[in-house]
XYZ file of C-alpha atoms in Angstrom:
668
model
C 34.031 74.465 46.304
C 31.347 73.278 43.885
C 28.775 70.978 45.172
C 28.779 67.475 43.663
C 25.405 66.492 41.937
C 24.005 63.148 43.165
C 23.635 60.615 40.427
C 21.124 57.874 40.867
C 22.299 54.353 40.908
C 21.081 52.500 37.949
C 21.224 49.302 39.726
C 18.899 50.531 42.487
C 16.382 51.960 39.863
C 16.474 48.619 37.952
C 15.988 46.635 41.154
C 12.952 48.927 42.166
C 11.297 48.402 38.661
C 11.854 44.669 38.940
C 10.183 44.645 42.359
C 7.263 46.636 41.181
C 6.804 44.430 38.114
C 6.904 41.359 40.315
C 4.420 42.749 42.694
C 2.008 43.704 39.826
C 2.262 40.074 38.514
C 1.735 38.618 41.868
C -1.386 40.760 42.460
C -2.788 39.777 39.058
C -2.285 36.041 39.962
C -3.664 36.334 43.430
C -6.654 38.420 42.263
C -8.536 35.388 41.093
C -8.470 34.099 44.653
C -9.891 37.307 46.236
C -13.579 36.812 47.522
C -15.084 38.972 44.874
C -13.422 36.996 42.073
C -14.289 33.601 43.235
C -16.281 31.593 40.684
C -20.043 31.357 41.346
C -22.430 28.584 40.486
C -22.608 29.257 36.840
C -18.831 29.444 36.145
C -18.559 25.905 34.953
C -21.875 25.657 32.961
C -21.685 24.687 29.388
C -23.289 27.866 28.141
C -20.970 30.598 27.180
C -23.626 33.238 28.168
C -23.462 31.763 31.730
C -19.727 31.497 31.857
C -19.108 35.151 31.156
C -20.788 36.052 34.563
C -19.078 33.167 36.356
C -16.886 35.532 38.392
C -19.300 38.182 39.217
C -20.467 39.059 42.721
C -24.048 38.171 41.944
C -24.981 34.834 43.545
C -25.954 33.362 40.184
C -27.864 30.023 39.771
C -28.237 28.094 36.489
C -31.869 27.306 35.511
C -32.495 24.299 37.691
C -34.782 22.700 40.197
C -32.208 23.550 42.947
C -32.611 27.175 42.246
C -36.338 27.143 42.712
C -35.989 24.997 45.906
C -33.608 27.559 47.266
C -36.111 30.297 46.628
C -38.866 28.342 48.307
C -36.696 27.596 51.187
C -35.753 31.166 51.738
C -39.164 32.485 50.560
C -37.589 34.900 48.231
C -38.669 36.279 44.863
C -36.716 35.013 41.727
C -34.892 37.432 39.391
C -34.410 35.717 36.086
C -32.780 37.112 33.022
C -33.370 35.283 29.776
C -31.002 36.438 27.020
C -27.979 35.637 24.970
C -24.569 36.821 23.926
C -26.418 38.131 20.818
C -28.423 40.581 22.744
C -26.649 43.975 23.196
C -29.014 44.564 26.130
C -27.835 41.419 27.941
C -24.284 42.468 27.447
C -24.835 46.039 28.736
C -26.635 44.616 31.858
C -23.801 42.163 32.482
C -21.064 44.804 32.177
C -22.670 47.693 34.142
C -25.626 46.433 36.250
C -24.010 43.271 37.674
C -20.918 45.296 38.622
C -22.737 48.016 40.462
C -22.330 47.198 44.148
C -25.702 48.599 45.204
C -27.564 46.685 42.537
C -25.598 43.477 43.396
C -26.558 43.865 47.065
C -30.200 44.199 46.123
C -30.105 40.961 44.128
C -28.216 38.901 46.711
C -30.232 40.184 49.593
C -33.826 39.936 48.182
C -33.785 37.610 45.156
C -32.589 34.288 43.910
C -30.863 35.144 40.565
C -31.074 32.854 37.626
C -29.480 33.475 34.235
C -31.025 31.649 31.196
C -29.270 31.286 27.770
C -32.059 31.265 25.063
C -29.744 28.991 22.940
C -29.217 26.504 25.675
C -32.855 26.439 26.960
C -35.062 27.726 23.969
C -38.107 26.168 25.505
C -37.892 28.503 28.490
C -37.879 31.505 26.145
C -40.701 30.006 23.961
C -42.759 29.490 27.180
C -42.329 33.090 28.113
C -42.949 34.319 24.466
C -46.159 32.226 24.134
C -46.382 32.664 20.307
C -45.570 36.355 20.272
C -42.501 38.288 19.085
C -41.682 39.574 22.565
C -38.001 38.713 22.285
C -37.586 40.403 19.157
C -39.512 43.487 20.420
C -37.341 43.416 23.679
C -34.010 43.378 21.732
C -33.349 39.597 22.598
C -33.388 39.903 26.493
C -36.284 39.644 28.966
C -35.908 40.321 32.708
C -38.521 38.427 34.789
C -39.608 38.528 38.450
C -41.039 35.211 39.636
C -42.665 33.879 42.888
C -40.642 31.209 44.506
C -42.829 28.589 42.952
C -42.148 30.021 39.530
C -45.245 32.141 38.783
C -44.439 35.161 36.673
C -45.027 38.436 38.738
C -43.852 40.764 35.883
C -41.539 40.721 32.981
C -39.847 43.724 31.493
C -37.422 44.476 28.535
C -34.254 46.606 29.117
C -34.427 49.508 31.496
C -31.847 52.138 32.594
C -29.995 51.069 35.780
C -31.505 53.960 37.789
C -34.489 56.214 37.134
C -37.117 57.505 39.517
C -39.357 58.499 36.625
C -41.585 56.207 34.508
C -40.403 53.799 33.236
C -38.521 53.171 36.422
C -34.871 52.129 36.256
C -34.115 48.471 36.832
C -32.950 49.164 40.340
C -36.176 50.934 41.367
C -38.346 48.349 39.516
C -36.727 45.529 41.509
C -36.711 47.474 44.640
C -40.520 48.011 44.372
C -41.024 44.271 43.787
C -38.838 43.510 46.876
C -40.945 45.913 48.988
C -44.177 44.547 47.690
C -43.166 40.912 48.386
C -42.580 41.886 52.096
C -45.802 43.815 52.614
C -48.251 42.058 50.191
C -46.986 38.484 49.736
C -50.317 36.814 49.485
C -51.588 39.296 46.977
C -48.474 39.020 44.778
C -48.813 35.271 44.778
C -52.513 35.363 43.855
C -52.006 37.929 41.166
C -49.134 35.828 39.592
C -51.302 32.617 39.623
C -54.131 34.566 37.921
C -51.773 35.836 35.376
C -50.705 32.328 34.501
C -54.261 31.168 34.205
C -55.117 33.975 31.875
C -51.998 33.096 29.779
C -52.784 29.406 29.620
C -56.434 30.274 28.638
C -55.268 32.674 25.889
C -52.822 29.932 24.620
C -55.558 27.345 24.447
C -58.091 29.650 22.731
C -55.432 30.600 20.138
C -55.493 26.985 18.871
C -58.612 26.962 16.709
C -59.463 24.273 14.136
C -60.679 25.043 10.699
C -60.693 23.754 7.161
C -57.483 23.917 5.188
C -57.361 25.180 1.633
C -54.651 26.232 -0.759
C -56.381 29.513 -1.050
C -55.405 30.569 2.448
C -51.687 30.661 2.028
C -52.054 32.159 -1.406
C -54.120 35.008 -0.069
C -51.783 35.428 2.873
C -48.752 35.711 0.453
C -50.685 38.168 -1.664
C -51.473 40.380 1.359
C -47.888 40.080 2.611
C -46.520 41.136 -0.795
C -48.744 44.234 -0.880
C -47.869 45.272 2.656
C -44.100 44.923 2.165
C -42.194 48.162 1.508
C -38.827 47.184 -0.057
C -37.417 50.644 0.563
C -37.761 50.512 4.223
C -37.937 46.853 5.003
C -41.363 47.232 6.797
C -44.612 45.418 6.583
C -47.223 48.067 7.336
C -46.271 49.719 10.537
C -43.799 46.980 11.743
C -40.310 45.912 10.646
C -40.205 42.861 8.449
C -38.668 39.962 10.407
C -35.562 38.162 9.373
C -37.205 34.731 9.596
C -36.720 33.131 6.176
C -40.213 31.649 6.103
C -41.742 34.822 4.759
C -39.621 35.339 1.521
C -39.554 31.570 0.977
C -43.428 31.472 0.890
C -43.528 34.477 -1.485
C -40.985 32.749 -3.722
C -42.969 29.494 -3.763
C -46.237 31.031 -4.728
C -46.254 31.701 -8.413
C -48.257 35.014 -8.318
C -45.946 36.458 -5.643
C -42.533 35.256 -6.836
C -41.527 38.604 -8.108
C -42.297 40.200 -4.767
C -40.481 37.388 -2.950
C -37.400 38.235 -5.022
C -37.780 41.948 -4.258
C -37.911 41.101 -0.545
C -34.789 39.107 -0.848
C -32.986 41.774 -2.822
C -34.128 44.357 -0.064
C -32.680 42.120 2.498
C -29.315 41.707 0.540
C -28.668 45.381 0.237
C -29.877 46.354 3.791
C -27.585 46.999 6.728
C -28.834 43.682 8.280
C -26.471 41.808 5.878
C -22.802 41.903 6.678
C -21.500 43.193 3.385
C -17.923 42.560 4.213
C -17.872 39.084 5.666
C -21.175 37.461 4.922
C -24.013 36.516 7.203
C -26.972 38.402 8.758
C -27.264 40.272 11.982
C -29.817 39.421 14.547
C -33.266 41.002 14.653
C -33.791 44.447 15.902
C -36.830 46.085 17.221
C -36.281 48.763 14.757
C -35.778 46.593 11.701
C -33.290 45.824 8.970
C -31.754 49.276 8.831
C -30.812 49.351 12.496
C -29.612 45.970 13.235
C -28.037 44.469 16.300
C -24.590 43.114 15.525
C -24.642 39.518 16.588
C -24.553 36.935 13.710
C -26.253 33.501 14.337
C -24.804 30.755 12.182
C -28.109 28.785 11.865
C -30.107 31.733 10.823
C -27.501 32.906 8.439
C -27.382 29.557 6.730
C -31.162 29.441 6.246
C -31.224 32.963 4.859
C -28.373 31.977 2.501
C -30.540 29.287 1.049
C -33.335 31.836 0.424
C -30.715 34.097 -1.330
C -29.752 31.141 -3.501
C -33.265 30.308 -4.330
C -33.929 33.782 -5.524
C -30.610 34.361 -7.380
C -29.578 34.145 -10.982
C -26.044 32.737 -11.618
C -23.464 35.348 -10.856
C -25.779 38.046 -9.428
C -25.427 39.779 -6.079
C -27.841 37.329 -4.460
C -25.799 34.235 -5.402
C -22.625 36.178 -4.326
C -24.066 36.878 -0.851
C -25.154 33.183 -0.502
C -21.725 31.996 -1.280
C -20.070 34.760 0.983
C -22.198 33.720 3.872
C -21.641 29.907 3.471
C -17.890 30.656 3.177
C -18.088 32.675 6.378
C -19.781 29.777 8.083
C -17.299 27.133 6.824
C -14.189 29.089 7.615
C -15.140 30.843 10.853
C -17.955 29.169 12.594
C -16.503 25.863 13.785
C -17.386 25.286 17.413
C -15.352 24.064 20.371
C -15.293 20.481 19.229
C -13.899 21.275 15.787
C -16.434 19.059 14.125
C -19.791 21.029 14.582
C -20.842 24.716 14.252
C -20.772 27.130 17.159
C -23.752 29.317 17.749
C -22.150 32.549 16.123
C -20.463 35.827 16.697
C -21.879 37.947 19.575
C -22.474 41.604 19.786
C -19.299 43.544 19.990
C -20.358 46.633 22.045
C -21.504 47.510 25.456
C -23.289 50.607 24.387
C -26.837 50.998 22.917
C -25.483 52.276 19.665
C -22.310 51.966 17.546
C -19.989 49.138 16.833
C -16.270 49.311 16.723
C -16.051 46.200 14.543
C -18.951 46.610 12.178
C -19.413 50.245 11.843
C -17.595 52.696 9.414
C -17.617 56.477 9.116
C -18.567 58.235 5.923
C -14.891 59.396 5.647
C -13.752 55.875 5.581
C -15.759 55.063 2.530
C -13.536 55.200 -0.537
C -14.367 57.648 -3.346
C -17.060 56.156 -5.681
C -17.738 53.404 -3.214
C -21.105 51.634 -3.836
C -21.629 51.608 -0.085
C -23.460 54.101 1.970
C -23.953 54.919 5.627
C -27.283 55.876 7.069
C -28.353 59.363 5.963
C -29.010 60.616 9.520
C -25.744 59.216 10.916
C -21.976 59.854 10.392
C -21.169 56.288 11.377
C -22.885 52.884 10.867
C -22.877 49.619 9.034
C -22.467 49.877 5.211
C -25.393 49.193 2.943
C -26.194 49.410 -0.691
C -28.797 51.451 -2.549
C -31.345 49.820 -4.636
C -29.766 51.390 -7.679
C -26.649 49.319 -7.029
C -28.452 45.985 -7.457
C -27.505 46.135 -11.168
C -23.756 46.542 -10.451
C -21.519 43.598 -11.325
C -21.129 41.339 -8.377
C -17.233 41.403 -8.662
C -17.419 45.277 -8.352
C -19.338 44.930 -5.077
C -16.936 42.255 -3.946
C -13.897 44.467 -4.668
C -15.448 47.431 -2.840
C -16.089 45.119 0.243
C -12.400 44.066 0.061
C -11.416 47.674 0.221
C -13.436 48.188 3.484
C -12.053 44.958 4.890
C -8.627 46.450 4.548
C -9.755 49.537 6.385
C -11.065 47.230 9.167
C -7.779 45.310 9.506
C -6.732 44.913 13.161
C -10.209 45.526 14.650
C -10.910 42.970 17.500
C -13.829 40.839 16.691
C -16.542 40.220 19.111
C -16.699 37.033 21.129
C -17.495 33.875 19.305
C -19.923 31.499 21.024
C -18.423 27.969 20.429
C -21.199 26.083 22.054
C -22.790 23.399 19.646
C -26.581 22.916 20.023
C -28.320 20.375 17.853
C -31.175 22.527 16.598
C -28.837 25.272 15.484
C -26.375 22.865 13.849
C -29.222 21.180 12.007
C -30.482 24.608 10.896
C -27.013 25.370 9.629
C -26.629 22.003 7.820
C -30.194 22.370 6.239
C -29.298 25.802 5.006
C -25.852 24.622 3.608
C -27.443 21.725 1.786
C -30.194 23.923 0.225
C -27.704 26.575 -0.861
C -25.545 23.863 -2.431
C -28.564 22.498 -4.332
C -29.787 25.895 -5.587
C -26.357 27.029 -6.626
C -25.391 23.651 -8.009
C -22.322 23.405 -5.748
C -21.561 19.794 -4.911
C -18.713 20.794 -2.575
C -21.153 22.572 -0.288
C -23.385 19.573 -0.299
C -20.440 17.475 0.662
C -19.752 19.748 3.613
C -23.369 19.467 4.763
C -23.478 15.782 4.514
C -20.153 15.518 6.503
C -21.415 17.706 9.398
C -24.771 15.890 9.415
C -23.097 12.615 9.998
C -21.003 13.894 12.868
C -24.270 15.475 14.352
C -26.071 12.127 14.092
C -23.096 10.296 15.527
C -22.823 12.436 18.580
C -26.439 13.483 19.310
C -28.746 10.615 18.322
C -29.491 7.455 20.424
C -30.769 4.113 19.315
C -34.549 4.846 19.757
C -34.366 8.171 18.070
C -33.778 10.375 21.129
C -31.904 13.513 20.471
C -29.462 15.377 22.844
C -29.554 19.187 22.640
C -25.962 19.655 23.595
C -22.962 17.438 24.479
C -24.088 14.943 26.978
C -22.918 15.454 30.541
C -21.972 19.067 29.805
C -25.240 20.894 29.327
C -29.007 20.604 29.185
C -29.179 17.633 26.781
C -32.831 16.493 26.326
C -36.370 17.422 26.179
C -36.625 20.072 23.407
C -38.821 19.133 20.329
C -37.018 21.709 18.167
C -33.904 19.399 18.102
C -35.905 16.496 16.669
C -37.779 18.492 13.930
C -34.757 20.386 12.822
C -32.524 17.415 12.694
C -35.066 15.686 10.500
C -35.187 18.818 8.315
C -31.461 18.715 7.851
C -31.661 14.947 7.025
C -34.301 15.427 4.347
C -32.449 18.444 2.753
C -29.115 16.585 2.678
C -30.945 13.545 1.184
C -32.327 15.730 -1.641
C -28.821 16.480 -2.780
C -27.142 13.046 -2.014
C -29.803 10.225 -2.403
C -28.428 8.415 0.578
C -31.291 6.182 1.502
C -29.918 5.221 4.893
C -30.663 8.782 6.007
C -34.375 8.214 5.528
C -34.481 5.396 8.070
C -32.946 7.741 10.676
C -35.426 10.479 9.839
C -38.278 8.160 10.203
C -37.017 6.890 13.611
C -36.459 10.409 14.956
C -39.918 11.483 13.699
C -41.530 8.576 15.328
C -39.792 9.258 18.628
C -40.767 12.957 18.557
C -44.408 11.998 18.068
C -44.184 9.549 21.075
C -42.592 12.229 23.293
C -44.195 15.482 22.231
C -47.326 15.057 20.174
C -50.689 16.177 21.491
C -54.008 14.646 20.325
C -54.151 17.052 17.509
C -50.925 15.961 15.914
C -48.988 19.127 16.884
C -45.947 19.086 19.093
C -45.367 20.537 22.494
C -42.298 22.495 22.749
C -40.926 20.574 25.783
C -41.346 17.396 27.696
C -43.703 17.844 30.594
C -41.362 15.817 32.932
C -38.631 18.420 32.440
C -40.574 21.495 33.484
C -39.211 23.543 36.440
C -41.027 26.814 36.771
C -44.725 27.156 36.897
C -44.709 29.542 34.120
C -43.735 26.719 31.751
C -47.169 26.094 30.502
C -47.695 23.649 27.535
C -46.556 25.637 24.511
C -47.504 24.522 20.877
C -44.981 26.762 19.107
C -46.746 28.256 16.088
C -45.205 31.748 15.621
C -41.954 32.540 13.853
C -39.631 34.339 16.151
C -35.921 33.859 15.341
C -36.619 31.034 13.073
C -39.507 29.079 11.573
C -41.749 27.767 14.315
C -41.323 24.208 15.569
C -44.697 23.032 14.293
C -44.390 24.505 10.811
C -41.211 22.607 10.324
C -42.665 19.442 11.915
C -45.544 19.564 9.405
C -43.187 20.197 6.395
C -41.124 17.184 7.570
C -44.272 14.932 7.720
C -45.283 16.036 4.258
C -41.816 15.465 2.666
C -41.482 12.027 4.314
C -45.000 11.193 2.965
C -43.850 12.140 -0.464
C -40.391 10.449 -0.422
C -41.648 7.349 1.131
C -45.033 7.286 -0.630
C -46.600 7.107 2.872
C -50.257 8.247 3.129
C -50.149 8.002 7.016
C -47.564 10.785 7.314
C -49.576 12.947 4.969
C -52.811 12.281 6.990
C -50.961 13.362 10.166
C -49.822 16.513 8.606
C -53.321 17.361 7.448
C -54.777 16.705 10.813
C -52.296 18.904 12.420
C -52.985 21.696 9.925
C -56.823 21.270 10.405
C -56.314 21.586 14.199
C -55.065 25.111 13.714
C -56.888 26.062 10.532
C -57.932 29.554 11.773
C -54.954 30.286 14.009
C -52.087 30.971 11.568
C -53.701 33.897 9.866
C -54.159 35.666 13.200
C -50.393 35.489 13.878
C -49.846 37.831 11.055
C -46.314 37.706 9.509
C -45.384 35.521 12.479
C -47.421 32.780 11.003
C -45.550 32.677 7.712
C -43.961 29.385 8.446
C -47.314 27.785 8.990
C -48.510 29.330 5.749
C -45.547 27.896 3.965
C -46.276 24.492 5.494
C -49.905 24.698 4.428
C -49.022 25.822 0.909
C -46.637 22.863 0.482
C -49.283 20.509 1.723
C -51.055 20.950 -1.609
C -47.874 20.758 -3.761
C -46.726 17.562 -5.340
C -43.400 15.946 -4.819
C -41.222 14.781 -7.685
C -39.017 11.684 -7.305
C -36.265 10.909 -9.880
C -35.213 7.337 -10.814
C -32.025 7.187 -12.891
C -28.446 5.708 -12.580
C -27.453 8.980 -10.983
C -30.651 10.587 -9.853
C -29.178 13.538 -7.979
C -28.030 15.370 -11.123
C -31.551 15.393 -12.546
C -33.230 16.113 -9.262
C -31.002 19.003 -8.408
C -31.470 20.563 -11.938
C -35.168 20.302 -11.621
C -35.206 21.652 -8.063
C -33.213 24.716 -9.121
C -35.891 25.684 -11.542
C -38.861 24.897 -9.225
C -38.295 26.358 -5.797
C -41.097 25.266 -3.483
C -41.632 21.868 -5.094
C -39.683 19.061 -3.349
C -37.639 17.156 -5.935
C -35.594 14.152 -4.574
C -34.034 10.996 -5.666
C -36.467 7.979 -5.617
C -35.577 5.742 -2.696
C -36.952 2.606 -4.363
C -34.001 1.113 -6.277
C -36.067 -1.013 -8.662
C -38.502 1.560 -9.821
C -38.489 2.281 -13.707
C -36.242 5.158 -14.778
C -38.074 8.528 -15.062
C -39.877 11.135 -12.979
C -42.549 9.944 -10.465
C -45.383 12.196 -9.200
C -46.356 11.929 -5.611
C -49.496 13.732 -4.338
C -51.024 13.142 -0.890
C -48.686 10.281 -0.409
C -49.796 8.465 -3.581
C -47.051 7.758 -6.298
C -47.739 7.768 -9.976
C -45.422 7.342 -13.012
C -42.827 7.234 -14.246
C -43.242 10.251 -16.533
C -40.922 12.092 -18.929
C -39.497 15.508 -17.910
C -41.766 17.116 -20.449
C -44.868 15.469 -18.784
C -43.744 16.464 -15.362
C -43.167 20.047 -16.443
C -46.731 20.144 -17.851
C -48.148 18.750 -14.615
C -46.240 21.242 -12.638
C -47.658 24.150 -14.740
C -51.185 22.815 -14.314
C -50.698 22.539 -10.524
C -49.337 26.108 -10.132
C -52.294 27.450 -12.204
C -55.013 25.789 -10.158
């Protein structure tokens, strides 16, 4: 008799599958309540950079007095990471190191761990950098060991997780510091204090007074132009920085204007520009041709304004300026829907390669104007110098083809946090780009965002919040003040709204009260808000990610002096420049912002009186980059062009007379 084959019951199978699915869902829901997934102290911080490690096993602290008090109470060393979502190294460390059980055990047993967001607490990063390019050289992330009091024991850039050879891996490096703290605590403290004293002495000695002359920035610009190699994007032996101050200075000085345009063209065709979507990638230690993939909104907007200043209508530079501002307007709105977020972070957790931004040579269509690095089969697209003469619409069409190839790729995380200094940089860049391209719609966007920023971040006396009140570190950073005034002045140039000038004057006065030294320069941070001992008084002079705080401060004073015909502001700017007369050239290309401020100190300002002065001022401004042209704020002045030099106003003159005066001033 044949055996009957057993048939499974479909009802039983279906029930088992349902049970398994239910258990999987239950485990997923319950996993957040397991001990290793419980939120730590940074989970509810405002900074996105802190939030992403909010459920890690590391006992994270935000940067606060409580963290240092805990370190002193337990007599432990402090491990502090200072970085951002835009640093690939920070992302790698967060993904790999802080999920390694042995490494986590080392941190939790022997250190108090603090994570600092460069964008939320820029003053902390500037204190560590101390007028050097350390964060650019370190790829945007610095790892610091501190004594419980906050003296720096040692700082390092990215290391491998483990390595017993020099340079030691991060685990071995921290283990050595933990052992030294147990065995030689007194020596470690003394050495750290001595290190701080040497740094403070070096900072003080770097501020050296000297006479100011228009020859200094002109010679600086000429040397910069000679040293710049447009084929490699290098200045001598070092990569050219992405800070807009250097090309802006070259464009402003008549004898280097051609080299300035060549600089901007090289930047436009390089791999540091996002050819498909607009915007610029963050600085890389290796320069333009090997960029990191984070895109900061503020920096991209500032560089867009430099592109626009160097452009001719319809060329690749104006196309890139428009593409960048379109990316900002369409894709960079922050979490409040009214201001701009910080930008698009890096998208990979490896040291090389990007699933979002990179393409293979095979993916390039036939006859594509784009190229991939000669030594690599994959990378970001760039243009060769020979393609600069191609029609802009041809390049745009080729970019659209690659965009279609990239459809479906998952973009990196967007940082929606809204900080005042970065929003002000963005607004300033949008306004200047609108002026240089003659686009009133872009100016209107800049004005709208500026009013929102003023409404939410500025208080009656002129105090400025860094971030949303009650949600983040909100006060005490001078960069918020100077960049907000910069945005106001640049929007005023295109709109002529006199009410903005009173706000600019109030914020400037408040910044001077809170941050100014006897020299007229500004400290980076309020002394009352210091936490760690390493936070010595920093007078920020060097361009790092952006123009230095004091270079923008001096430019603001000079522009206010010209627009308001106020000699006192001009005198304060001159005193500040004289107090560092010999300092800026020693900073090399990092001093380009100060050199630009010094050059503009000797340039006139032109004010336009007319029934609709913005039309005339924008037209003249487009032809004369580096000269401030603005509507005349005095309503009853005679119609014409007024010439302001050293805060003294003359005129009115005709346009022909003003043009003649400008030619004479450029030839002196």
